[in-house]
Amino acid sequence: MAEMAQTLKTIVVAGATGGVGRHCINILVRDPRVGSVIALTRGNAKDPDYYGLEEKSDDLDKLQHLQVDYNGDLNEQFGDLKFDAGMSGLGVYTADVKDEADFRKKEYEPNLKVATAAAQHGASRWAYLSGAGVKQTDSKSWHQPLFSWIKGCIEKDLVKVTGLDFVSSVRPGFIAGKPNPQSGFSGFMEKMINNHFQDSILKTKMAVHRDDIATSMVYTVLNEELESPLIYENEDIKEAAKIYRDLYEKLPKPEAKEVEQDQAQEKVVEEQQTSQEQPAVNDESKNEDK
């Protein structure tokens, strides 16, 4: 246990309240190799159950929230924090941007700023949630979608960030199992597929589950044997998630102190109940449950 404590990691997560980001938080808090998880939010901190965490079984002391302004100086906002690695699920839907400049402002700039600031605070490994169909090109051709161009630029420039020795980009297709689907007709179709066709579509190469995406991102930042730059498409994401889960089962888990405390408390309660019931042997009416 002492040896593990020396290697515990501090991981920062940008876009922590998004569909993928919130599950990254869940996995990181439960990974015994991680000692601290910093969830970056634009708004107020979320309750543990938002991330699927439980007070009885999870070490909630691992999780910290930091409200940030991505338009401000993130290096200054991070203060004295130190990180080992980080990941970002920051992103926007193409339908929510006006043009290339708007796309750069809403997705490119915050992603590069947070990765750069994290690296200045010690992060050497980074994972980025990209998208299917993304291409890294030197210039945008007339037929290249804006989505592909901007995310490709992010992928390329993250590798150039000083201090980052490793960068992975995951490119999921249709994301199944998202807890917060987009609005409009696209959101309607997303809900319908998730509610009625999720099992079938996940068997194809078109889709990947939200949980697998988050798991693969965690896998890449914690597995120091992987080489940079690394790009995962749908099937790669599924395989990496499986490898991580198999590995997780073999990791030494911290002692369940909460469970032991609950059992001890239950024993005390039982002893108290027994001692209260003994005098009532000859007068049961005095100790009836109300």
mmCIF file of N, CA and C in Angstrom, residues 42 49 102 115 146 151 163 187 213 224 247 279 285:
data_model
loop_
_atom_site.group_PDB
_atom_site.id
_atom_site.type_symbol
_atom_site.label_atom_id
_atom_site.label_comp_id
_atom_site.label_asym_id
_atom_site.label_seq_id
_atom_site.Cartn_x
_atom_site.Cartn_y
_atom_site.Cartn_z
ATOM 1 N N ARG A 42 -17.598 25.164 -15.426
ATOM 2 C CA ARG A 42 -17.919 26.571 -15.656
ATOM 3 C C ARG A 42 -18.898 27.076 -14.597
ATOM 4 N N ASP A 49 -23.410 12.031 -6.759
ATOM 5 C CA ASP A 49 -24.280 11.132 -7.524
ATOM 6 C C ASP A 49 -24.420 11.561 -8.986
ATOM 7 N N ASP A 102 -16.086 31.375 -34.860
ATOM 8 C CA ASP A 102 -16.875 31.038 -33.680
ATOM 9 C C ASP A 102 -16.510 29.638 -33.165
ATOM 10 N N ALA A 115 -5.019 22.684 -21.903
ATOM 11 C CA ALA A 115 -3.910 21.739 -22.005
ATOM 12 C C ALA A 115 -2.574 22.431 -21.732
ATOM 13 N N LEU A 146 -16.345 21.670 -41.335
ATOM 14 C CA LEU A 146 -15.744 22.534 -40.316
ATOM 15 C C LEU A 146 -15.394 21.735 -39.066
ATOM 16 N N LYS A 151 -11.359 20.252 -35.217
ATOM 17 C CA LYS A 151 -10.896 19.195 -34.317
ATOM 18 C C LYS A 151 -9.549 18.630 -34.769
ATOM 19 N N GLY A 163 5.713 20.479 -22.762
ATOM 20 C CA GLY A 163 5.486 19.775 -21.503
ATOM 21 C C GLY A 163 4.658 18.518 -21.636
ATOM 22 N N GLY A 187 -31.332 15.424 -31.366
ATOM 23 C CA GLY A 187 -31.525 14.892 -30.030
ATOM 24 C C GLY A 187 -32.645 13.872 -29.972
ATOM 25 N N ILE A 213 -15.855 5.214 -24.182
ATOM 26 C CA ILE A 213 -15.053 6.378 -24.563
ATOM 27 C C ILE A 213 -14.302 6.922 -23.346
ATOM 28 N N GLU A 224 1.444 4.358 -19.116
ATOM 29 C CA GLU A 224 2.632 5.077 -19.560
ATOM 30 C C GLU A 224 3.452 4.327 -20.595
ATOM 31 N N LEU A 247 -7.660 -4.994 -16.656
ATOM 32 C CA LEU A 247 -6.573 -4.574 -15.774
ATOM 33 C C LEU A 247 -7.104 -4.118 -14.421
ATOM 34 N N PRO A 279 -35.176 -7.348 29.281
ATOM 35 C CA PRO A 279 -36.084 -7.121 30.400
ATOM 36 C C PRO A 279 -37.546 -7.280 30.022
ATOM 37 N N SER A 285 -45.613 -6.271 25.970
ATOM 38 C CA SER A 285 -46.375 -5.113 25.541
ATOM 39 C C SER A 285 -45.626 -3.804 25.724
#
